[in-house]
C-alpha positions as MATLAB code, in Angstrom:
seq = 'GEPLKRGTSIVLHLKDDQIHFAEERQIKDLVKKHSEFIQYPILLWTEKEVEKDVDEDTEMKDEPSESKIEEVAAETKVEDVKEEGEEWKKEKKKFKEKVHEWTLLNKQKPIWTRKPSEVTPEENKSLYKSLTNDWEDHLAVKNFSAEGNLEFIAVLFTPRRAPFDLFEPRKKLNNIK';
ca = [
       0.090    0.028   -0.093;
       0.699    3.702    0.026;
       3.003    5.028    3.062;
       1.032    6.398    5.874;
       0.945   10.124    6.468;
      -0.318    9.391   10.050;
      -1.141    6.589   12.310;
       0.330    3.011   13.025;
       1.068    0.559   10.569;
       1.291   -3.170   11.789;
       3.612   -5.593    9.835;
       3.168   -9.235   10.844;
       5.876  -11.902   10.190;
       4.394  -15.421   10.489;
       5.752  -18.763   10.594;
       5.109  -21.265    7.865;
       2.628  -23.321    9.877;
       0.566  -20.166   11.041;
       0.025  -18.716    7.460;
      -3.949  -19.213    8.106;
      -3.702  -16.096   10.201;
      -2.903  -13.925    7.171;
      -6.298  -14.698    5.479;
      -8.584  -11.819    5.020;
     -11.270  -13.524    6.799;
      -9.286  -14.434    9.778;
      -8.017  -10.910   10.154;
     -11.427   -9.376    9.931;
     -12.880  -11.874   12.719;
      -9.796  -11.060   14.899;
     -10.455   -7.391   14.630;
     -14.134   -7.717   15.104;
     -13.538   -9.964   18.138;
     -10.852   -7.699   19.952;
     -11.265   -4.224   18.587;
     -15.010   -3.755   17.781;
     -15.414   -1.052   20.166;
     -12.271    1.109   19.376;
     -12.772    4.642   18.454;
      -9.901    4.773   15.954;
     -10.411    3.466   12.283;
      -8.918    0.139   11.605;
      -8.404   -0.466    7.792;
      -7.295   -3.552    5.842;
      -5.799   -3.558    2.343;
      -8.274   -6.009    0.667;
      -8.577   -7.474   -2.952;
     -12.011   -7.690   -4.525;
     -13.044   -8.937   -7.887;
     -15.489   -6.704   -9.668;
     -17.415   -7.526  -12.640;
     -17.264   -5.039  -15.481;
     -19.202   -4.859  -18.848;
     -17.327   -4.166  -22.214;
     -19.153   -3.198  -25.390;
     -18.537   -5.680  -28.134;
     -17.565   -2.525  -30.295;
     -14.681   -1.487  -28.010;
     -13.452   -5.336  -27.867;
     -13.138   -5.559  -31.723;
      -9.632   -4.461  -32.679;
      -9.037   -6.753  -35.825;
     -12.067   -5.524  -37.475;
     -12.171   -3.858  -40.815;
     -12.337    0.035  -40.653;
     -15.579    1.906  -41.006;
     -15.110    2.914  -44.611;
     -14.799   -0.532  -45.851;
     -17.680   -1.337  -43.912;
     -19.772    1.447  -45.517;
     -18.638    0.380  -48.976;
     -19.762   -3.032  -48.296;
     -23.105   -1.826  -46.878;
     -23.668    0.384  -50.054;
     -23.436   -2.580  -52.362;
     -25.755   -4.913  -50.174;
     -29.048   -3.899  -48.933;
     -30.242   -5.633  -45.839;
     -33.289   -4.664  -43.957;
     -33.556   -5.300  -40.183;
     -37.129   -6.112  -39.331;
     -37.933   -5.290  -35.711;
     -40.986   -6.790  -33.955;
     -43.143   -4.707  -31.689;
     -41.898   -4.658  -28.233;
     -38.495   -6.043  -29.260;
     -35.552   -3.772  -28.372;
     -31.932   -3.846  -29.848;
     -29.528   -4.641  -27.385;
     -25.559   -4.563  -27.944;
     -23.921   -7.629  -26.673;
     -21.596   -6.954  -23.734;
     -18.977   -9.048  -22.438;
     -18.319   -9.451  -18.897;
     -15.076   -9.835  -17.184;
     -13.761   -9.854  -13.726;
     -11.095   -7.392  -12.619;
      -9.190   -7.474   -9.392;
      -9.404   -4.273   -7.325;
      -7.508   -3.262   -4.322;
      -8.757   -0.692   -1.740;
      -8.870   -0.033    1.917;
     -11.656   -1.585    3.939;
     -12.845   -0.032    7.232;
     -13.392   -2.895    9.554;
     -14.612   -1.150   12.802;
     -17.459    0.888   11.377;
     -19.441    1.569   14.839;
     -18.475    4.358   16.897;
     -17.880    3.195   20.500;
     -21.045    2.909   22.616;
     -19.948    5.289   25.197;
     -19.333    7.850   22.994;
     -22.783    7.909   21.483;
     -26.017    9.140   23.067;
     -27.853    6.717   25.236;
     -31.004    7.115   23.236;
     -29.103    6.044   20.040;
     -27.686    2.920   21.401;
     -29.899   -0.294   20.945;
     -30.288   -2.910   23.633;
     -28.594   -5.345   21.333;
     -25.415   -3.327   21.199;
     -25.245   -3.102   24.902;
     -25.697   -6.798   25.036;
     -22.840   -7.370   22.799;
     -20.462   -4.956   24.405;
     -21.446   -6.555   27.745;
     -20.820  -10.195   26.509;
     -17.403   -9.088   24.841;
     -16.198   -7.363   27.954;
     -17.177  -10.143   30.496;
     -17.399  -13.370   28.547;
     -20.710  -13.916   30.300;
     -23.317  -16.333   28.753;
     -26.270  -14.199   30.209;
     -27.369  -10.719   29.599;
     -26.821   -7.907   31.915;
     -29.491   -6.951   34.474;
     -29.185   -3.241   34.008;
     -27.000   -0.671   32.290;
     -26.235    3.068   32.951;
     -24.542    5.553   30.570;
     -22.971    8.521   32.290;
     -20.405   11.200   32.175;
     -18.275   13.043   34.848;
     -16.827   16.500   34.473;
     -14.432   18.106   36.837;
     -10.576   17.982   36.974;
     -11.017   14.792   34.859;
     -13.791   14.479   32.291;
     -14.945   11.054   31.166;
     -17.762    9.120   29.634;
     -18.553    5.632   30.882;
     -20.972    2.684   30.605;
     -21.708    0.709   33.788;
     -23.263   -2.806   33.588;
     -24.861   -4.732   36.328;
     -24.417   -8.411   35.850;
     -27.570  -10.669   36.416;
     -25.721  -12.853   38.829;
     -22.569  -12.713   41.206;
     -19.678  -14.723   39.901;
     -19.425  -18.049   41.497;
     -15.752  -17.455   42.600;
     -16.462  -14.026   44.177;
     -15.154  -14.729   47.439;
     -12.242  -16.960   46.430;
      -9.145  -15.583   47.765;
      -6.636  -17.164   45.181;
      -8.906  -15.589   42.262;
      -7.009  -13.656   39.770;
      -8.378  -10.292   39.552;
      -9.397   -8.539   36.307;
      -8.998   -4.921   35.951;
     -11.823   -2.662   35.157;
     -12.450   -2.117   31.331;
];
């Protein structure tokens, strides 16, 4: 691709047996899973096949010139009869062309940067499940912002059940996300 004017470019060096991670589908799945709610755009250089139509007239290169065609047409008189409702159609050949372009992978703005009225319950559910790996839906959700010395916007989820290992002393603590 083109050199970046601004931002971060990530180059992956993969072992031969891990080449499946370089597939476009795999990269899209990984970005969706781990970076769905990141506010910075994530772009992927993709290759697409686009079908294009080519007129038969533009395709013909070894045909005789128009002046020769006109001479032959003057010598022979051929009438084309067109029935009612029938239209003349030029034959178009289709071919597939490979096109490279940048594709935006994370199209959604993060939930916490949008107005609470614009966020659907399904979006809240997907954010909750991606953060907590919980199989149940959340009990309640609250969007709020705080201003002062420090200004922030947050989404607070209340889980439906307490974790089964809540009071276990050897439990590895997770940071607040």
